[in-house]
Coordinates of C-alpha atoms and ligand atoms in Angstrom, one line a residue:
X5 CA -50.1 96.7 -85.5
X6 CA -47.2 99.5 -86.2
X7 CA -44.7 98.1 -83.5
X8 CA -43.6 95.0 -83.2
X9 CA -40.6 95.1 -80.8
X10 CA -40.7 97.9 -78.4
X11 CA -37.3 97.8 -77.2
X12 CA -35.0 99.7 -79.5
X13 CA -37.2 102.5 -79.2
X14 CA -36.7 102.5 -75.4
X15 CA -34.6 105.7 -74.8
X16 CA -32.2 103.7 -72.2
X17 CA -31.8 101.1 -75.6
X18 CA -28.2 100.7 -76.4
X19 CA -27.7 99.5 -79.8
X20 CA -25.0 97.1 -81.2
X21 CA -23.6 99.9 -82.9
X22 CA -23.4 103.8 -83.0
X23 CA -23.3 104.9 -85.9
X24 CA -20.8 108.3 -86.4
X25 CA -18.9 108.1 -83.1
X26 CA -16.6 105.6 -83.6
X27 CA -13.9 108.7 -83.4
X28 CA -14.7 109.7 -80.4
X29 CA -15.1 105.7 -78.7
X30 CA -11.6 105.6 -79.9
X31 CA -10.4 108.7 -77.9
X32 CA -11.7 107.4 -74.8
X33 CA -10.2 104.2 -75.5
X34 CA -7.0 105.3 -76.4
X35 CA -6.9 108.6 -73.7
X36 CA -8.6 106.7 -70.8
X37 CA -9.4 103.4 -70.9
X38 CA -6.2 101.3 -72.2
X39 CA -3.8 103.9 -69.8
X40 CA -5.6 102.8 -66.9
X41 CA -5.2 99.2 -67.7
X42 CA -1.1 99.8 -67.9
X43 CA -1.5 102.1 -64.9
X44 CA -1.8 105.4 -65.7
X45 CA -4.6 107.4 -64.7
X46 CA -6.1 110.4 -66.9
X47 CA -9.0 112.6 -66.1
X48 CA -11.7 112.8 -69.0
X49 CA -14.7 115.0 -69.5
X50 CA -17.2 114.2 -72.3
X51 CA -19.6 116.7 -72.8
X52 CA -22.1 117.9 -75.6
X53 CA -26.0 118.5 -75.5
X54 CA -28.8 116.2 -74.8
X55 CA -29.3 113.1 -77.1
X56 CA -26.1 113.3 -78.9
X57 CA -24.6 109.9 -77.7
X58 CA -22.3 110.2 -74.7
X59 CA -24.1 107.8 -72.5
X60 CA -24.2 105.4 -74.8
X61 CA -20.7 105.5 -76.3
X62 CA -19.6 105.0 -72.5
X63 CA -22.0 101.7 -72.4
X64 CA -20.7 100.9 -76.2
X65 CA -17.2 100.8 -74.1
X66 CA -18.8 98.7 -71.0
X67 CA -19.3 95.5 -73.1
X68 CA -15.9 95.1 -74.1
X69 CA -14.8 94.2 -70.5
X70 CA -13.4 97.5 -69.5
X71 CA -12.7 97.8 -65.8
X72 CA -15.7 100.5 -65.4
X73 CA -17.5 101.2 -63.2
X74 CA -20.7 103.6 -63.9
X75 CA -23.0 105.8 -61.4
X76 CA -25.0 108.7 -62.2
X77 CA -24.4 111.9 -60.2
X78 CA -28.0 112.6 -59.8
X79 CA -28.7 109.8 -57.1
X80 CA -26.2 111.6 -54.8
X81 CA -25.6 114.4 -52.7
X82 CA -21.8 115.3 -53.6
X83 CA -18.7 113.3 -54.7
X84 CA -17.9 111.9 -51.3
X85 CA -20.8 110.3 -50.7
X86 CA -20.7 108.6 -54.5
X87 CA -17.1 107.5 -53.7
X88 CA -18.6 105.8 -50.1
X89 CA -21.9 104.1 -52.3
X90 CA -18.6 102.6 -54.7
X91 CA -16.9 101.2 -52.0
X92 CA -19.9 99.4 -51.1
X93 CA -21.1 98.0 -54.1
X94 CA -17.6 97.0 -54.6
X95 CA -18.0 95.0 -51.5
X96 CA -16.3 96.5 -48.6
X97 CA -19.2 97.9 -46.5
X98 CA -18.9 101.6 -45.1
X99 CA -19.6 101.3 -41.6
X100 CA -20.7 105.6 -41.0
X101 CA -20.9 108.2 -43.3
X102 CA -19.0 111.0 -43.3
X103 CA -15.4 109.5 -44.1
X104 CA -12.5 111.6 -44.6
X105 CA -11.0 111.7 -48.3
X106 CA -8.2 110.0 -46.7
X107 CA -10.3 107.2 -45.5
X108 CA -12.0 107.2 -48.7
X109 CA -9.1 106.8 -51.0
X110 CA -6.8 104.3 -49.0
X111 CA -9.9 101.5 -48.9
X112 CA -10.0 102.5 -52.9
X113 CA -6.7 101.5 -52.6
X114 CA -6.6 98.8 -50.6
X115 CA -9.7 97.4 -53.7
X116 CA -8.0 98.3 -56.8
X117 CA -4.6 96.6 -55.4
X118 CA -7.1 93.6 -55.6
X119 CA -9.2 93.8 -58.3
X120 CA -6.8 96.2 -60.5
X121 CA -6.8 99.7 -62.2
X122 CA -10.5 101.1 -62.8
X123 CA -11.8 104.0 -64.5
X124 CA -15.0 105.4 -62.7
X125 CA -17.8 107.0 -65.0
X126 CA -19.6 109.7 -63.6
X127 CA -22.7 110.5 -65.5
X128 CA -24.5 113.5 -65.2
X129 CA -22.2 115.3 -63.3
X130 CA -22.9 119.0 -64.4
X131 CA -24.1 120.0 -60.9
X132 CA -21.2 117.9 -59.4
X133 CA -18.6 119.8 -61.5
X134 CA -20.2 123.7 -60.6
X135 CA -21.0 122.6 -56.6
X136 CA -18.8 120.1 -55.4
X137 CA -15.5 122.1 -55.5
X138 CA -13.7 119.7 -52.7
X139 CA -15.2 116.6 -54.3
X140 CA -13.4 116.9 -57.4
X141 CA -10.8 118.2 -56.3
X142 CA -9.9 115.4 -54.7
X143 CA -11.1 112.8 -57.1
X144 CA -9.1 114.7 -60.4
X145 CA -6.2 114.8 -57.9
X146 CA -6.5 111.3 -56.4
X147 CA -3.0 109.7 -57.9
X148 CA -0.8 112.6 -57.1
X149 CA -2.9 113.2 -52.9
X150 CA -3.3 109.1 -52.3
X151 CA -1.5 107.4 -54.8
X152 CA -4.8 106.2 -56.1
X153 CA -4.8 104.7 -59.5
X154 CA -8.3 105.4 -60.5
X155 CA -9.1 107.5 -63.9
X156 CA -12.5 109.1 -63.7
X157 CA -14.4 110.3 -66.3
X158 CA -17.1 112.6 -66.0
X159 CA -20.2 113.2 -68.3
X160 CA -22.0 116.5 -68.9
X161 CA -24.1 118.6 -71.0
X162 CA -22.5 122.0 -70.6
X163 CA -18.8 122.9 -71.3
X164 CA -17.1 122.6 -68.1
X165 CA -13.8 124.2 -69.5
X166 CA -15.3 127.7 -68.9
X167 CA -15.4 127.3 -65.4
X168 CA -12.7 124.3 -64.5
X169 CA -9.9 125.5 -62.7
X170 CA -6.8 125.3 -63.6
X171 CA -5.8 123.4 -59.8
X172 CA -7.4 120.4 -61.4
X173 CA -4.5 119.3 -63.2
X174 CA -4.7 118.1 -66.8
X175 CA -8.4 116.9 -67.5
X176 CA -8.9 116.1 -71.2
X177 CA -12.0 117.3 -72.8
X178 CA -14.0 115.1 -75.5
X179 CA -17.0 117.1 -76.9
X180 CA -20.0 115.4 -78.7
X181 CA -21.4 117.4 -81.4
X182 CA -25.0 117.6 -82.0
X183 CA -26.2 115.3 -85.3
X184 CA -27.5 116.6 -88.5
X185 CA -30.6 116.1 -89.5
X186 CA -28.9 113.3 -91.7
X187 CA -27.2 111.9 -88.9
X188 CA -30.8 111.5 -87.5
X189 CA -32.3 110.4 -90.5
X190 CA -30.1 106.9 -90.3
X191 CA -30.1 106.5 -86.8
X192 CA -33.9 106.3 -86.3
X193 CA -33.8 104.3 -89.8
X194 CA -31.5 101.9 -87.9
X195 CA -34.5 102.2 -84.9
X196 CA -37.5 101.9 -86.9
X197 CA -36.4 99.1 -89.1
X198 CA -35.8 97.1 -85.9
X199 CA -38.8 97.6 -84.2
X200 CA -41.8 98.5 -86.9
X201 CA -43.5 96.2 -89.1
X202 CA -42.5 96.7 -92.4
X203 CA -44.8 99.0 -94.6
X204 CA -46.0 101.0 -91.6
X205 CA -43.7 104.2 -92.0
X206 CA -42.3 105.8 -95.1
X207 CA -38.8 106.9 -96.0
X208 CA -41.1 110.8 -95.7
X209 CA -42.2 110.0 -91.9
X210 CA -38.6 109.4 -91.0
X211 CA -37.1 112.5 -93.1
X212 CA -39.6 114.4 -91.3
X213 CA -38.8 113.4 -88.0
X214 CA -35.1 113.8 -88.3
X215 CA -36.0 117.4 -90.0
X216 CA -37.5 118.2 -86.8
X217 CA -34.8 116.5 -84.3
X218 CA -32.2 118.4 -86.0
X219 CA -33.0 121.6 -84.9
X220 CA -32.4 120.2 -81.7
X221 CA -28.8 117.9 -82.8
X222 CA -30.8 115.4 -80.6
X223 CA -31.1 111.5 -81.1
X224 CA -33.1 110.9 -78.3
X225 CA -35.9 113.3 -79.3
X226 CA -35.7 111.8 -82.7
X227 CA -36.2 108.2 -80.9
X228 CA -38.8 109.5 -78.6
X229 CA -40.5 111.6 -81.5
X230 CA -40.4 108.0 -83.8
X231 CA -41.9 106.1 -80.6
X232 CA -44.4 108.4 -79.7
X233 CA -45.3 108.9 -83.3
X234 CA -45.8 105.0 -83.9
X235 CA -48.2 104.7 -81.1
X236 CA -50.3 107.5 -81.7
X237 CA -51.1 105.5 -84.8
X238 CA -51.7 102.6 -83.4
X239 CA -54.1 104.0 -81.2
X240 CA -55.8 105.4 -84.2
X241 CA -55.7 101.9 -85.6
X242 CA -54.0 102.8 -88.6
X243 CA -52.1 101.2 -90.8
X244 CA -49.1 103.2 -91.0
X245 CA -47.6 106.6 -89.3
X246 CA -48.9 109.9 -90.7
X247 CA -47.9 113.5 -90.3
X248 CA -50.4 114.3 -87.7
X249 CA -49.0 111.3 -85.4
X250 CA -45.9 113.1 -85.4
X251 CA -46.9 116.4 -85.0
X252 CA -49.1 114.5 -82.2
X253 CA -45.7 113.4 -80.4
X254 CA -44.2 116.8 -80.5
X255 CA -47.2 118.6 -79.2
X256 CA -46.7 115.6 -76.2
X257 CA -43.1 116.3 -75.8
X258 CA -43.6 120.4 -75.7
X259 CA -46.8 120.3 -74.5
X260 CA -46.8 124.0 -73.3
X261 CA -47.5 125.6 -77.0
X262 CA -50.6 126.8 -78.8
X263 CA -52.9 128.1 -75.9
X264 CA -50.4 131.1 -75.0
X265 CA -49.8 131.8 -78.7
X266 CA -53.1 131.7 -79.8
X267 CA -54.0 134.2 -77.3
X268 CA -51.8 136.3 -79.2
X269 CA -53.7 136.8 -82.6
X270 CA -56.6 138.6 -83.7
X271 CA -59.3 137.2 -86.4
X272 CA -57.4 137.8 -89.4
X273 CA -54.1 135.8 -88.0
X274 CA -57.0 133.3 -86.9
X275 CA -57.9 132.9 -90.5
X276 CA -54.5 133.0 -92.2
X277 CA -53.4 130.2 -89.8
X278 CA -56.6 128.2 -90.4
X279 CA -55.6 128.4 -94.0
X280 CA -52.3 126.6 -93.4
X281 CA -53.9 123.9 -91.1
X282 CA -56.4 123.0 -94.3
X283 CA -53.4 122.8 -96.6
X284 CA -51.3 120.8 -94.0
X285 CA -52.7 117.1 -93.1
X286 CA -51.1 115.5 -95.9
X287 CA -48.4 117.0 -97.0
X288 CA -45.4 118.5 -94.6
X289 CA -45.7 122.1 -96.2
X290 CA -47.1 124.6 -98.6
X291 CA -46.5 127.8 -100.3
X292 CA -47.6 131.4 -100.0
X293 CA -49.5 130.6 -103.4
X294 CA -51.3 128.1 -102.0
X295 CA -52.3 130.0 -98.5
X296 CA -53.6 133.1 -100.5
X297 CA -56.1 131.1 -102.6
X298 CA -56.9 129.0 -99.1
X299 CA -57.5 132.6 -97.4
X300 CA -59.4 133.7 -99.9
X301 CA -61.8 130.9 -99.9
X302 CA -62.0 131.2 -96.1
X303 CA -62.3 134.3 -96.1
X304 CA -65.3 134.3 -98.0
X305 CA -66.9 132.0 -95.6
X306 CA -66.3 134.4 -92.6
X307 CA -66.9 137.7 -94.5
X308 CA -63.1 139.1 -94.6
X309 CA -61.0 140.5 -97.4
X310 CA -57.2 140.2 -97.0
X311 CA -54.7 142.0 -99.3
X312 CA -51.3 139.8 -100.4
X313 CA -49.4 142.3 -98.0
X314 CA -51.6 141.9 -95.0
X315 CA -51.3 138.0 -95.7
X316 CA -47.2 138.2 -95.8
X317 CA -47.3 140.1 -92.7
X318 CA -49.4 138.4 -90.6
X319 CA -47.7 134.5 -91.8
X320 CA -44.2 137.0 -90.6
X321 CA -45.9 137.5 -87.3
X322 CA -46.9 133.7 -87.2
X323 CA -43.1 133.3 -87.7
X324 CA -42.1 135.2 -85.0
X325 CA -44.1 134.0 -82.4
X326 CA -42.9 130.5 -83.5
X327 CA -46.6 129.2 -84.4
X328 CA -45.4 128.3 -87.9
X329 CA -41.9 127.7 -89.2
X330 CA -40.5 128.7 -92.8
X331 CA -37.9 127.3 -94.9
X332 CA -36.4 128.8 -98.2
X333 CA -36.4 126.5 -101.0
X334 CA -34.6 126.8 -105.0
X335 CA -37.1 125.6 -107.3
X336 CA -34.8 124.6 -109.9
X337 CA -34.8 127.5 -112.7
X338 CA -32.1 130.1 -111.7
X339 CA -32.4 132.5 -108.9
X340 CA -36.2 132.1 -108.3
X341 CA -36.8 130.9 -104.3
X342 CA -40.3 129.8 -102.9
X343 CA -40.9 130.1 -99.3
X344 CA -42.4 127.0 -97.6
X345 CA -44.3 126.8 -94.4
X346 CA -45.1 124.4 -92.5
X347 CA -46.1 123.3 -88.8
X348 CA -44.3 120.4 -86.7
X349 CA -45.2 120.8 -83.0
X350 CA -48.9 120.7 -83.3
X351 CA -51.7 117.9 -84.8
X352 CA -52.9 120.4 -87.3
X353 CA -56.3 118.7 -87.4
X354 CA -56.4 119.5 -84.0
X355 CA -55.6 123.1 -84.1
X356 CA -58.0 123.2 -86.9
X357 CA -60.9 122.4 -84.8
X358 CA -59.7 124.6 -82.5
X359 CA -59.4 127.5 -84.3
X360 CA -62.4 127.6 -85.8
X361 CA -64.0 127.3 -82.3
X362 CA -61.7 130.5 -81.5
X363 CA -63.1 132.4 -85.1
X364 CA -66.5 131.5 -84.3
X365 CA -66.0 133.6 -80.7
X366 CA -64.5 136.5 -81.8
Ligands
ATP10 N1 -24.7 107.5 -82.8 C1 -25.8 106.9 -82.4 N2 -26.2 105.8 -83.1 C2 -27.4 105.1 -82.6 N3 -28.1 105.5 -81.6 C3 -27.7 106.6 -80.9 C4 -26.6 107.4 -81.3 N4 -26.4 108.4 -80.5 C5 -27.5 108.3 -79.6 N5 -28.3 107.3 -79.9 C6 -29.5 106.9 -79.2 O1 -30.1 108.1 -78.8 C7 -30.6 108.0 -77.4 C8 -29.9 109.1 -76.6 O2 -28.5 108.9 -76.5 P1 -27.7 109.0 -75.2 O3 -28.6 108.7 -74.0 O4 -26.4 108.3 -75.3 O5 -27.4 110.6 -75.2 P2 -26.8 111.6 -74.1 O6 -25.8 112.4 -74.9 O7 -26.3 110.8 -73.0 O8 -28.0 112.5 -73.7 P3 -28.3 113.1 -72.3 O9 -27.4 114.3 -72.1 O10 -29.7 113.6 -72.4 O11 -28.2 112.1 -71.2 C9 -30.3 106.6 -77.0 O12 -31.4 105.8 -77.2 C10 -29.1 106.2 -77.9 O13 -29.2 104.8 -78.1
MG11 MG1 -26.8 110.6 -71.0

C-alpha cells in the first residue's frame, strides 16, 4: 500500500496551513475583511494563475469566523441572479426572478442590518468580470447606489486590471504569484508525508514532481501529479513511486501528446529517441555522451550510421517539437556545461514499446 490517507491529496483539500502566503492572507485581512467588520466596505480582486493558492487562502480566512459568504461564479448565469441565490440561502426566499438591483440590494440591506457587515466571495469570476458589465457595476458600487454595506471580493485567473474600468471606483488588486519549483517541493512534502506510508516515495520523486509543476507555478498539478503518481504504483503493486508512475500521471493529465508528435519524425529521430527512452527508466536524465553510445548500439541493430552532428540535430528537433526537454547543467570544473535531457510527460517504457513498433514499420 503507497497511500494511506487519501484526503490531503484531494485537490478541494484545505490544509491547516499554507505555506508562503501568509503575506497575502494578511492583505485581505487587513484591506477587506476587518474594514467590513467596522463598516467599511472595499472592493478586492485576487487574481494569479491556476493552482497558486487563492481559493484556499480565501477558505484559510473562512475558519476564523469571518462574516463570508462564498459562491462560485460558474453555477450562474450573471451577478444578479448570484445576488437572488444569496438572498435565499441567507433565508429570505425570492419569490420571481428577475428583481431589479434596487430590489436586490434593499433585502441585502434589510439582512445585513440583522445579521451584520459581510464580505461576499466570488470565485471564479473571470467571465463575470469580462460579460457582466451591469452586474458589477452595481455590486462594486453597492455602498455609494444603495447604501449597502457589503465588501465583495472577486477571484480570477487573469489580470482584470487591463480591462476594469475606471467607473468601478477603487477596487484593490492582490495578485498570487506562481510557486517555484521549491515552493512546490515543500508543499507536496507537506502532502505526501500526510497521506503516504513512510518509505514509499523518495526525497528524488518529490524533487521531480515539483521540477515538473514548476514550469507550470502550479500547486494543484503538483498535488494531482503526486496523487496520480502514487496510484499508478499501487496498481503496479509496487512498493514505492518510480519515475515512470510519474511520467504515467503527466501523460494522464496531458493526455493529447505523443501520437501527433511522433507522426512528425522519420527513422533516424525514431532511433535517437529510442535511445533516450533506454537510458531513461531509472534515472530522470542523461547526457549527449550517453545517447551517442546508446544510438550507436541501436543503430547497429537496425542497420543505421549516425554522425555526432546528425545526432545534435535531430535531439534539437526533438526539442522543438517538445518531445524531449533539455536543461544546462555546470559540472563543477570552470566553464565546462553538459546538456541534460530528459522526458516528463510520457511512461518512457511505454513509448519504448511504441516506438520500436513504429521502427519496425517504417
Ligand atoms: N501555499 C500552499 N500551501 C499548501 N497547499 C497549497 C498552497 N497553495 C495551494 N495549495 C494547494 O494546491 C491546490 C490548489 O490550490 P487552490 O485551489 O487554492 O488554487 P487556485 O489558485 O484557487 O487555483 P484555480 O485558479 O485553478 O482555482 C489545493 O489543494 C491547495 O490546498
Ligand atoms: Mg480556485
Amino acid at each position: 500500500m503507497i497511500v494511506s490517507n487519501p484526503a490531503p491529496l484531494d485537490i478541494s483539500y484545505v490544509p491547516e496551513k499554507l505555506f508562503f502566503r501568509d503575506d497575502k492572507i494578511s492583505t485581505i485581512r487587513s484591506s477587506v475583511i476587518l474594514p467590513a467588520k467596522n463598516g467599511i466596505t472595499n472592493n478586492v480582486i485576487i487574481y494569479g494563475n491556476s493552482g497558486t493558492g487563492k481559493t484556499s487562502a480565501v477558505k484559510v480566512i473562512m475558519r476564523d469566523n469571518a462574516p463570508i459568504i462564498y459562491e462560485n461564479a460558474l453555477s450562474f448565469k450573471n451577478v444578479k441572479n448570484l445576488l437572488e441565490h444569496v438572498i435565499s440561502r441567507l433565508g429570505r426566499p425570492v419569490s420571481y426572478h428577475g428583481l431589479s438591483f434596487s430590489d436586490i440590494f434593499s433585502t441585502i440591506n434589510s439582512i445585513i442590518s440583522f445579521r451584520g457587515n459581510m464580505v461576499l466571495v466570488i470565485d471564479e469570476a473571470t467571465s463575470l468580470l469580462k460579460d457582466d458589465d451591469a452586474g458589477i457595476y452595481n455590486l462594486f458600487r453597492a455602498s455609494e447606489i444603495y447604501g449597502t454595506r457589503l465588501s465583495t471580493i472577486l477571484i480570477s485567473m487573469e489580470n482584470p486590471f487591463t480591462y476594469l474600468d475606471r467607473k468601478y471606483g477603487t477596487v484593490t488588486g492582490i495578485k498570487f504569484d506562481n510557486y517555484s519549483s521549491f515552493e512546490i517541493n515543500k508543499i507536496i512534502a507537506d502532502r505526501a508525508s500526510m497521506s503516504l506510508e513512510p518509505g514509499t516515495y523518495s526525497d528524488s520523486i518529490l524533487k521531480y514532481i515539483s521540477d515538473i509543476s514548476g514550469q507550470f507555478g502550479s500547486a494543484r498539478f503538483a498535488i494531482e501529479l503526486l496523487q496520480k503518481a502514487a496510484y499508478m504504483g499501487e496498481y503496479r503493486l509496487s512498493k514505492s513511486i518510480e519515475n515512470d508512475d510519474v511520467r504515467s500521471a503527466v501523460s494522464l493529465i496531458n493526455p493529447y501528446i505523443t501520437e501527433s508528435k511522433l507522426s512528425l519524425l522519420d527513422r533516424e529521430d525514431l532511433i535517437v529517441l529510442l535511445s533516450i527512452c533506454i537510458l531513461l527508466p531509472d534515472s530522470i536524465s542523461t547526457n549527449i555522451k550517453s545517447i551517442e553510445e546508446e544510438v550507436k548500439l541501436l543503430g547497429e541493430e537496425y542497420g543505421i550510421g549516425l554522425k555526432k552532428t546528425e545526432i545534435y540535430k535531430i535531439i534539437r528537433k526533438l526539442e522543438n517539437i517538445d518531445i524531449i526537454s533539455s536543461q544546462l547543467k555546470s559540472s563543477g570544473n570552470k566553464s565546462s556545461v553538459s546538456k541534460l535531457i530528459s522526458i516528463n510527460d510520457v511512461p518512457v517504457s511505454i513509448l519504448s514499446m511504441k516506438l520500436r513498433d513504429l521502427i519496425s514499420r517504417i
